Tab-separated table of C-alpha atoms and ligand atoms in Angstrom:
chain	number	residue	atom	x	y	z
A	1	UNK	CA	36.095	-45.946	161.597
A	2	UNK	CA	33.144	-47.758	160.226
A	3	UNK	CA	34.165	-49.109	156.146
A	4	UNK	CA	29.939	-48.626	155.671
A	5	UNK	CA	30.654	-44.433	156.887
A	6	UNK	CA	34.054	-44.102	155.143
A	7	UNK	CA	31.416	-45.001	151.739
A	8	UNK	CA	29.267	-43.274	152.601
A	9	UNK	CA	31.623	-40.199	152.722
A	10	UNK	CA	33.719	-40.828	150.145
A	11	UNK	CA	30.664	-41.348	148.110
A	12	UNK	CA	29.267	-37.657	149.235
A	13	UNK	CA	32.218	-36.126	148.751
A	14	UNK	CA	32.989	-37.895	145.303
A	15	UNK	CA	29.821	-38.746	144.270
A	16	UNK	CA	28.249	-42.498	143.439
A	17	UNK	CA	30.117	-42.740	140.209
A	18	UNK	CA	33.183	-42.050	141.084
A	19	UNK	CA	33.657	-45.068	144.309
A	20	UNK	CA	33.916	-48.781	144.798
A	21	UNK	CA	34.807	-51.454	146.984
A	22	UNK	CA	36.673	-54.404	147.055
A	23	UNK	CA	38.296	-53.499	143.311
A	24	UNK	CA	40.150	-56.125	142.462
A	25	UNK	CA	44.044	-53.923	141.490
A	26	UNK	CA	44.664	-56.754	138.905
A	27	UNK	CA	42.173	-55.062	136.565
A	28	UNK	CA	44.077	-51.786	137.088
A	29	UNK	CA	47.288	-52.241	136.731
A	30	UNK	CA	49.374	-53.401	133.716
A	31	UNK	CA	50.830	-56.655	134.983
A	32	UNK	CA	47.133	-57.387	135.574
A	33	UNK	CA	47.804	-58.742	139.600
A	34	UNK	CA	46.633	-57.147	142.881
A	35	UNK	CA	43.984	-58.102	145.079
A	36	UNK	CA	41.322	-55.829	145.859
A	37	UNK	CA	41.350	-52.468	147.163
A	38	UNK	CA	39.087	-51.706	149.714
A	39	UNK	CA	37.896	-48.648	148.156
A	40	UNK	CA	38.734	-47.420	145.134
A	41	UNK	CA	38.635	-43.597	144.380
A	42	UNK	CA	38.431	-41.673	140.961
A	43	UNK	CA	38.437	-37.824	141.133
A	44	UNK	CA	36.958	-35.912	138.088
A	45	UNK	CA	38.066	-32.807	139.289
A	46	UNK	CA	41.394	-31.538	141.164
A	47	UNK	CA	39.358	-29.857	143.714
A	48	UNK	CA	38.143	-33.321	144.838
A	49	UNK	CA	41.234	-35.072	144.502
A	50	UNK	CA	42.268	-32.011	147.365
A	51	UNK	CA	38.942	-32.282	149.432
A	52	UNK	CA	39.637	-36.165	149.407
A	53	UNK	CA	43.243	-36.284	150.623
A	54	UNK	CA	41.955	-33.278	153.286
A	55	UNK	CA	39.368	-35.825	154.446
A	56	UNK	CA	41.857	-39.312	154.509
A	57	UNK	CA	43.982	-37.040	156.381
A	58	UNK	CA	41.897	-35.688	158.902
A	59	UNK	CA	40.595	-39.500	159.440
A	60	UNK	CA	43.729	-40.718	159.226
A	61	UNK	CA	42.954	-43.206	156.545
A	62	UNK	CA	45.391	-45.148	154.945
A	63	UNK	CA	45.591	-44.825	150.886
A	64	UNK	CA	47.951	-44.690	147.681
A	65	UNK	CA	47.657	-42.329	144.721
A	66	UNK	CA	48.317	-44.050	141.423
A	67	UNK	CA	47.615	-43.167	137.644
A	68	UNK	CA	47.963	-45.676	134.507
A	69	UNK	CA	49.204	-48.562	136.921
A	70	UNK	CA	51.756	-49.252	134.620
A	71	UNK	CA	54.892	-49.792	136.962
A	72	UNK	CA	53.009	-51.302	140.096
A	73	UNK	CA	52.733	-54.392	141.723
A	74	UNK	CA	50.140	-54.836	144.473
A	75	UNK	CA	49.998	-57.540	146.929
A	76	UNK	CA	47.954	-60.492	146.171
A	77	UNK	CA	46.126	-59.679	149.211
A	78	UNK	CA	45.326	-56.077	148.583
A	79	UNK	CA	45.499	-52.878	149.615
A	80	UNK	CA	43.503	-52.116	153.022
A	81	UNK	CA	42.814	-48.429	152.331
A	82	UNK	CA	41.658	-46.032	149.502
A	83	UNK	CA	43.629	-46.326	146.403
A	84	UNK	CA	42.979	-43.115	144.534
A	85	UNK	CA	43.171	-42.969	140.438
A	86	UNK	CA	44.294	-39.734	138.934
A	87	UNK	CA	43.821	-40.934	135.483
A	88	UNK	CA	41.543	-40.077	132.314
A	89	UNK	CA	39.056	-38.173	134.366
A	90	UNK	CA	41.520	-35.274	135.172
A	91	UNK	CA	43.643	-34.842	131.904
A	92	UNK	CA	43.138	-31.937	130.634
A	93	UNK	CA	45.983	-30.446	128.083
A	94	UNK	CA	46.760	-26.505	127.363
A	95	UNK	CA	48.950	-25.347	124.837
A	96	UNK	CA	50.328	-22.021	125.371
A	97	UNK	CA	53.697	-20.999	122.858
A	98	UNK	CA	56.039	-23.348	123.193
A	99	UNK	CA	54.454	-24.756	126.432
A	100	UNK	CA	52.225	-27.696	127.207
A	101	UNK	CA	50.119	-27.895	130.406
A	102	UNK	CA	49.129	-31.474	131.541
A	103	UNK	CA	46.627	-32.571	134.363
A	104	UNK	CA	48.181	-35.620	136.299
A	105	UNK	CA	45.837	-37.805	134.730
A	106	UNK	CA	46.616	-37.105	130.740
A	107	UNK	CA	48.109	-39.911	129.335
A	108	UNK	CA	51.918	-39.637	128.132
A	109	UNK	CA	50.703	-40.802	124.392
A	110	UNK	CA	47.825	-37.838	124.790
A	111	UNK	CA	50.223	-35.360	125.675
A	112	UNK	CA	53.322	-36.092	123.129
A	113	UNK	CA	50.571	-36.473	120.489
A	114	UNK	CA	49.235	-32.824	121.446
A	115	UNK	CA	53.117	-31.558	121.259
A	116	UNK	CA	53.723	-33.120	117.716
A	117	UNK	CA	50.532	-31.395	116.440
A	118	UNK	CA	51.697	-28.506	116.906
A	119	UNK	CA	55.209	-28.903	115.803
A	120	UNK	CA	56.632	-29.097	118.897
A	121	UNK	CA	59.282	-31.638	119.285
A	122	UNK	CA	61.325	-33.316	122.842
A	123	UNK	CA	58.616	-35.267	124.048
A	124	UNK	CA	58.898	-37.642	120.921
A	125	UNK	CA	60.437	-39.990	123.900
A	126	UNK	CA	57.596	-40.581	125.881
A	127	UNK	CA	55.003	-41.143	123.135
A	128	UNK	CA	55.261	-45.058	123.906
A	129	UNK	CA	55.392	-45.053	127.666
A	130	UNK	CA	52.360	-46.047	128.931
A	131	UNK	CA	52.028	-44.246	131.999
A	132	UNK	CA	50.477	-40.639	133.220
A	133	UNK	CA	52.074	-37.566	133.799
A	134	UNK	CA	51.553	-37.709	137.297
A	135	UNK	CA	53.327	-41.163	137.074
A	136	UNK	CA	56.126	-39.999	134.626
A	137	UNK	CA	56.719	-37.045	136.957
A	138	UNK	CA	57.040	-39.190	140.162
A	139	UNK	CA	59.422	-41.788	138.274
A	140	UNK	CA	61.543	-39.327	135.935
A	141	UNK	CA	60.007	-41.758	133.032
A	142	UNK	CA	62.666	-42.182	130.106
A	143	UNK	CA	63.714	-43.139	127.127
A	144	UNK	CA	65.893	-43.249	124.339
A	145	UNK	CA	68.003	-40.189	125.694
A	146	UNK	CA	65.223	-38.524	126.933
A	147	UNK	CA	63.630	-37.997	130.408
A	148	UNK	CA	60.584	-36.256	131.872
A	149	UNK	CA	63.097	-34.068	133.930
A	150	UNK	CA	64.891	-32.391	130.542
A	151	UNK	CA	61.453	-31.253	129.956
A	152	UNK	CA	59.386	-30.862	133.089
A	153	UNK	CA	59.521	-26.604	134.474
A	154	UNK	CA	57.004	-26.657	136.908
A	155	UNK	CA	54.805	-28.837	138.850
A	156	UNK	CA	51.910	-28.568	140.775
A	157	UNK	CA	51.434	-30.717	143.381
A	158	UNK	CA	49.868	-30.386	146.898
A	159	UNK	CA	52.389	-32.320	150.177
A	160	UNK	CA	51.493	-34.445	153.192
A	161	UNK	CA	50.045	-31.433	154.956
A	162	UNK	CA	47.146	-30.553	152.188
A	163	UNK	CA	49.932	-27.325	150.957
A	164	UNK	CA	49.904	-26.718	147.876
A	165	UNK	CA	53.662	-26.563	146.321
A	166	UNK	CA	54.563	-25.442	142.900
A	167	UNK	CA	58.059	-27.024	142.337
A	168	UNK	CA	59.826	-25.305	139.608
A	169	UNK	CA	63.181	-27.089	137.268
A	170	UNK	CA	65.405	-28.355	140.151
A	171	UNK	CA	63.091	-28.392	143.158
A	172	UNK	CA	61.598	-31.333	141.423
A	173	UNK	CA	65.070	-33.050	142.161
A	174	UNK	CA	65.041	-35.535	139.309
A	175	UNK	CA	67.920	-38.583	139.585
A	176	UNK	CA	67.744	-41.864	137.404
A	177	UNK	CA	63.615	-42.915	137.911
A	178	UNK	CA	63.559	-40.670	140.759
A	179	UNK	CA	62.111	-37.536	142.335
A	180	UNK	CA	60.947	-35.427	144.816
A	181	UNK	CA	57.323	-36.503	144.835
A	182	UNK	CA	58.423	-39.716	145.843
A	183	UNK	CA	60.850	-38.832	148.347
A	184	UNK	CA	58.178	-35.888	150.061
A	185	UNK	CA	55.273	-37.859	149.142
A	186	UNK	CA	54.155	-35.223	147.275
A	187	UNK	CA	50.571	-35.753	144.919
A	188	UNK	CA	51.424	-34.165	141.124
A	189	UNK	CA	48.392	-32.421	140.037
A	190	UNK	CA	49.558	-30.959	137.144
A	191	UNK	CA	52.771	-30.245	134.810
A	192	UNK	CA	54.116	-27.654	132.835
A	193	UNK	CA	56.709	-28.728	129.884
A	194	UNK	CA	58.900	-26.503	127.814
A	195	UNK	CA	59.447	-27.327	123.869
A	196	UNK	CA	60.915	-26.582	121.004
A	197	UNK	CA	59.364	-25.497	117.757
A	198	UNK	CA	60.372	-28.200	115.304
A	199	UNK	CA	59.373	-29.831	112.385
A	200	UNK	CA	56.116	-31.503	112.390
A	201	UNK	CA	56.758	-34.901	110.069
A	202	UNK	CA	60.368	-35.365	111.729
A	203	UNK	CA	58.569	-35.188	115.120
A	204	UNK	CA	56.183	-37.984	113.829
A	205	UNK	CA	58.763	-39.711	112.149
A	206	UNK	CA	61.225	-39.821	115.254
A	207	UNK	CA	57.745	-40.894	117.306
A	208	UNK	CA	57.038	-43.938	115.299
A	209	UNK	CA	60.910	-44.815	114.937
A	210	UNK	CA	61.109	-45.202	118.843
A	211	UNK	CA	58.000	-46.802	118.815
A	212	UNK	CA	58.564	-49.456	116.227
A	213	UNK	CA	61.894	-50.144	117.914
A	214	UNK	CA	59.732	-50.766	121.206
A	215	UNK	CA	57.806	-53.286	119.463
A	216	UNK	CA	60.254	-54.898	117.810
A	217	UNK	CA	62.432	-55.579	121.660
A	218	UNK	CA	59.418	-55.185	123.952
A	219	UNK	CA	56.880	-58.154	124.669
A	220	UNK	CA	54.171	-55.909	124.596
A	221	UNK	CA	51.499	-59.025	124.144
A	222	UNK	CA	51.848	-59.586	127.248
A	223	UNK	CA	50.928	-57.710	130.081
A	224	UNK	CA	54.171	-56.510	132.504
A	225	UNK	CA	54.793	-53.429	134.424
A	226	UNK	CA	57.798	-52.723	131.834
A	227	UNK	CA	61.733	-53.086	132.857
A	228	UNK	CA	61.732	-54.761	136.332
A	229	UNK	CA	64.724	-53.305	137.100
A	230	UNK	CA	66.550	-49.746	137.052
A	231	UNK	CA	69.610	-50.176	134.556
A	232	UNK	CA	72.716	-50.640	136.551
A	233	UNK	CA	75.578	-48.159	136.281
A	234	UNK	CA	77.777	-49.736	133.890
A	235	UNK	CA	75.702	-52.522	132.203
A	236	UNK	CA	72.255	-53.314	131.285
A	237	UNK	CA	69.751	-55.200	133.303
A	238	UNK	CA	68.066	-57.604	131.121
A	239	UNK	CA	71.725	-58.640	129.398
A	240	UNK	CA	72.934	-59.409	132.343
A	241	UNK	CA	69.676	-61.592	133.289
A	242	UNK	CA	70.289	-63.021	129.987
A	243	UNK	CA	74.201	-63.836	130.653
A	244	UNK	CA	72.807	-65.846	133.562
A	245	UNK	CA	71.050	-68.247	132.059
A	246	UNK	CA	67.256	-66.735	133.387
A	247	UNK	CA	65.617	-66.164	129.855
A	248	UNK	CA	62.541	-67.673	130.460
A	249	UNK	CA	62.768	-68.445	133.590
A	250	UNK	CA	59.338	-69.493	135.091
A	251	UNK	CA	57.732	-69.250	138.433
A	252	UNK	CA	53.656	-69.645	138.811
A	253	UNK	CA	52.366	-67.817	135.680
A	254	UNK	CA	55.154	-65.654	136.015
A	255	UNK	CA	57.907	-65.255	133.358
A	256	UNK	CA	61.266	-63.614	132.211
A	257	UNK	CA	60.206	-62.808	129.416
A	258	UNK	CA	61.898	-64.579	126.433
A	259	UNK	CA	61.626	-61.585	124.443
A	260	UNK	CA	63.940	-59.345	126.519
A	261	UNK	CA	64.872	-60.598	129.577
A	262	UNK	CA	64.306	-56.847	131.708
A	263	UNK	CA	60.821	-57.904	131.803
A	264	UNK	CA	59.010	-60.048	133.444
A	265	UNK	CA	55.411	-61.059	131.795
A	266	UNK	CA	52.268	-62.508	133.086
A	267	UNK	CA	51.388	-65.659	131.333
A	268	UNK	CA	48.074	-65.389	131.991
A	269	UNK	CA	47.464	-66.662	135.369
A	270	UNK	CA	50.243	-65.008	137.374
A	271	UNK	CA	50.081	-64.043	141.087
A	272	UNK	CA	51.790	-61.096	142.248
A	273	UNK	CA	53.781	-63.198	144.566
A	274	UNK	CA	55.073	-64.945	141.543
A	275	UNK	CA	56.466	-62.054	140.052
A	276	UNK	CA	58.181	-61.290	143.586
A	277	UNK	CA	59.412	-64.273	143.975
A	278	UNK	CA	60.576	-64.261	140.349
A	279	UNK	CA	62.574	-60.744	141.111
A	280	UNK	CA	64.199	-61.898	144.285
A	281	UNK	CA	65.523	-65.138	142.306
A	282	UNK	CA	66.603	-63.087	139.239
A	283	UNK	CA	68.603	-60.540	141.805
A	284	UNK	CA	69.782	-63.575	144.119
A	285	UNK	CA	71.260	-65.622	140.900
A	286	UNK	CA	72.587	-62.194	139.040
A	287	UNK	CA	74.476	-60.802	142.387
A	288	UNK	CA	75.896	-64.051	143.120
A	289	UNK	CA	77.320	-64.897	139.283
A	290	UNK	CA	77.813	-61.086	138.752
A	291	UNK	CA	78.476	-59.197	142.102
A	292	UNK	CA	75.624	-56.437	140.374
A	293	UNK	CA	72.777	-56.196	142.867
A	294	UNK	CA	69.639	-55.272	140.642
A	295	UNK	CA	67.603	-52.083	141.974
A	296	UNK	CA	63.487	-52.584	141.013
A	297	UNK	CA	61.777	-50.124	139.302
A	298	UNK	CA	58.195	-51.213	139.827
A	299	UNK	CA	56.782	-50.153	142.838
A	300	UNK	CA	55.995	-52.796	145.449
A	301	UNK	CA	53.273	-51.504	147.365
A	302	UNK	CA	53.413	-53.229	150.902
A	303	UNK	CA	56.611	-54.564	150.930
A	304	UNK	CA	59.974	-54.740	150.453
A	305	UNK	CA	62.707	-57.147	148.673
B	401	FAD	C1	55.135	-51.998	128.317
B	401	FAD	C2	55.722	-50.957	129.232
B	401	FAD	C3	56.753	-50.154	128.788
B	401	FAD	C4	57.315	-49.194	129.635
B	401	FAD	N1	58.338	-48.423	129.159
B	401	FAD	C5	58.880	-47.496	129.967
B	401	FAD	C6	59.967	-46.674	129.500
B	401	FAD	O1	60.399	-46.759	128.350
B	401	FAD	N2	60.498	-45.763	130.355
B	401	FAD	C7	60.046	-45.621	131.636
B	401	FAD	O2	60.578	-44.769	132.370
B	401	FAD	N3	59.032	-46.383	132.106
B	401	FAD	C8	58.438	-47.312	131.308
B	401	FAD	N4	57.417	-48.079	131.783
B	401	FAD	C9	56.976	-47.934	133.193
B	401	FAD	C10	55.830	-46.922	133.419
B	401	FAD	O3	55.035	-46.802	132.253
B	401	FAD	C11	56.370	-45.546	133.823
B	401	FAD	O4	57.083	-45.597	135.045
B	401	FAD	C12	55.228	-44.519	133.971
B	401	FAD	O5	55.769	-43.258	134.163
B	401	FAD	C13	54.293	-44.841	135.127
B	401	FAD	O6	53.135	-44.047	134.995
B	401	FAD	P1	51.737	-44.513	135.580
B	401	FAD	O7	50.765	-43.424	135.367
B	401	FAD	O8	51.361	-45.840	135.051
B	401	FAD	O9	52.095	-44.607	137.125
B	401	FAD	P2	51.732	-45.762	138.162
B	401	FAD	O10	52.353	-47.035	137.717
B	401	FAD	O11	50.274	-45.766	138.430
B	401	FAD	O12	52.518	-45.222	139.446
B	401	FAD	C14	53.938	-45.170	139.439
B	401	FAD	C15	54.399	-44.351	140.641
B	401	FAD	O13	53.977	-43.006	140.467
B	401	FAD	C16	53.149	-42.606	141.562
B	401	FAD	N5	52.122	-41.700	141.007
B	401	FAD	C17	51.323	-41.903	139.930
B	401	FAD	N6	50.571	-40.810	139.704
B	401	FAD	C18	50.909	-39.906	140.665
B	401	FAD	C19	50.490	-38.579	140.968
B	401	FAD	N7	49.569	-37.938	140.260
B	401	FAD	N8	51.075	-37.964	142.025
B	401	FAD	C20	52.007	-38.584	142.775
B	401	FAD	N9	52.444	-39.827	142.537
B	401	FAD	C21	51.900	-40.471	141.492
B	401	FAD	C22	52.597	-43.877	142.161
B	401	FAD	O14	52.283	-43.708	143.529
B	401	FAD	C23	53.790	-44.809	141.964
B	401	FAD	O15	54.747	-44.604	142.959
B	401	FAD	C24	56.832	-49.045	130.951
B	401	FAD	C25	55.778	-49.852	131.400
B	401	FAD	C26	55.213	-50.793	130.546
B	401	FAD	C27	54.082	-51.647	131.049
């Protein structure tokens, strides 16, 4: 099809405001590298994130759904399709008891923030993730002992098909950074969480503990897309990056960072190929000096290891 029609009906059925072309991804994700996107699509409203995906499908047009762009790397080249951004323009939040409703697009911080105002504590985890629900969802985000899937009941989320699902507790079936919406391709539209009543300044307290601590080990000066890698059963990823002598470790404007070594930064100027290259060298050297072969955790849209 025509890239001047698809616009021009993206455009009508999104309105002007809400479409570009030729977005470069690097100003969209975290690790700030991506080439353009052919178009780029942000819904205000869940009913046109649904009419959208109806009409991508019916074309057969290529596209990825993404929120904060905090755990992606997109190819230098980039993305030949629509990438579509559930982020701050469908994040709506509804307290009801000891249950918070989140659109896809609320923010993690916006969410545990909400919780802890009204004394409702076991999101304190999440308050420093950077990410969207939709994203936290789709990875099982974690830390600290906790993880999106001890809290997550049900989720609303439409599949390949344009069917609207609502999974509820284990039909989301959460594993270490994993779920069903990436395994069925499923879009999360919105999330409910169940709390506990607690007490407000511990909530805060435990909040700013785990977020100190992430400032203190994290080299959050510098953009990344967080831990590279999942943590492998029995150790820790950036230790044993560290044991191998990679701390530091440069390639192009990319870097392990020096900080800890689970991340790798941009130094200002990076490439996404020089943060691939920089993974398949950190999981070449630690597999052959180890025997551990390092899983990633960012999402490498367009390609494989
Ligand atoms: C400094 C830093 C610290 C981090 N710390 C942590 C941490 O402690 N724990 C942790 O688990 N992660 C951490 N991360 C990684 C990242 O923040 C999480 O994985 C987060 O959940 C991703 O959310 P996002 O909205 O940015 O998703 P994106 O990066 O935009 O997308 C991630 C995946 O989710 C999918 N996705 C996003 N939205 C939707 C949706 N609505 N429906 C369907 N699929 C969707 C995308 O297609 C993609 O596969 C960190 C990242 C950074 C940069």
């Amino acid at each position: 099809m025509h890239e001047n029609a698809v616009f021009r009906d993206l455009v009508s059925i999104l309105g002007e405001a809400h479409v570009a072309r030729n977005v470069p991804m690097k100003a969209y994700t975290s690790i700030r590298t991506g080439g353009p996107a052919r178009f780029f699509a942000e819904p205000d409203t869940i009913e046109k994130v649904l009419e959208l995906l109806q009409y991508l499908r019916d074309k057969s047009i290529t596209h990825y759904i993404m929120g904060n762009g905090t755990n992606l790397l997109f190819p230098d080249s980039g993305y030949d399709g629509v990438v579509i951004r559930i982020g701050n323009k469908i994040s709506r939040i509804t307290l009801e008891g000891n249950q918070i409703t989140a659109q896809a697009g609320a923010s993690l911080a916006a969410v545990s923030a909400r919780a802890m105002e009204a004394s409702l504590e076991g999101l304190e985890f999440a308050s420093g993730i950077p990410g969207t629900i939709g994203g936290a969802v789709t990875m099982n985000a974690g830390a600290y002992g906790g993880e999106m899937s001890q809290v997550v009941k049900e989720t609303l989320c439409v599949d390949e098909q344009g069917k609207l699902l609502r999974l509820k507790d284990q039909e989301h079936g959460f594993g270490y950074r994993k779920s069903r919406i990436q395994t069925d391709a499923l879009v999360v539209l919105e999330t409910t969480m169940v709390l506990r009543p607690g007490e407000q300044m511990e909530i805060r307290n435990r909040m700013a503990d785990f977020n100190s601590r992430r400032r203190e080990k994290q080299p959050l000066n510098l953009p990344s897309a967080g831990s590279v890698f999942k943590r492998p059963e029995g150790f820790y990823a950036g230790q044993l990056i560290q044991e191998c002598g990679l701390k530091g470790h440069t390639i192009g404007g990319a870097q392990v960072s020096d900080k800890h070594c689970g991340f790798i930064v941009n130094l200002g100027n990076a490439t996404s190929q020089d943060v691939l290259d920089l993974i398949k060298l950190v999981r070449k050297t630690v597999y052959e000096k180890t025997g551990v072969l390092l899983e990633p955790e960012v999402r490498i849209i367009g390609g494989d290891l």
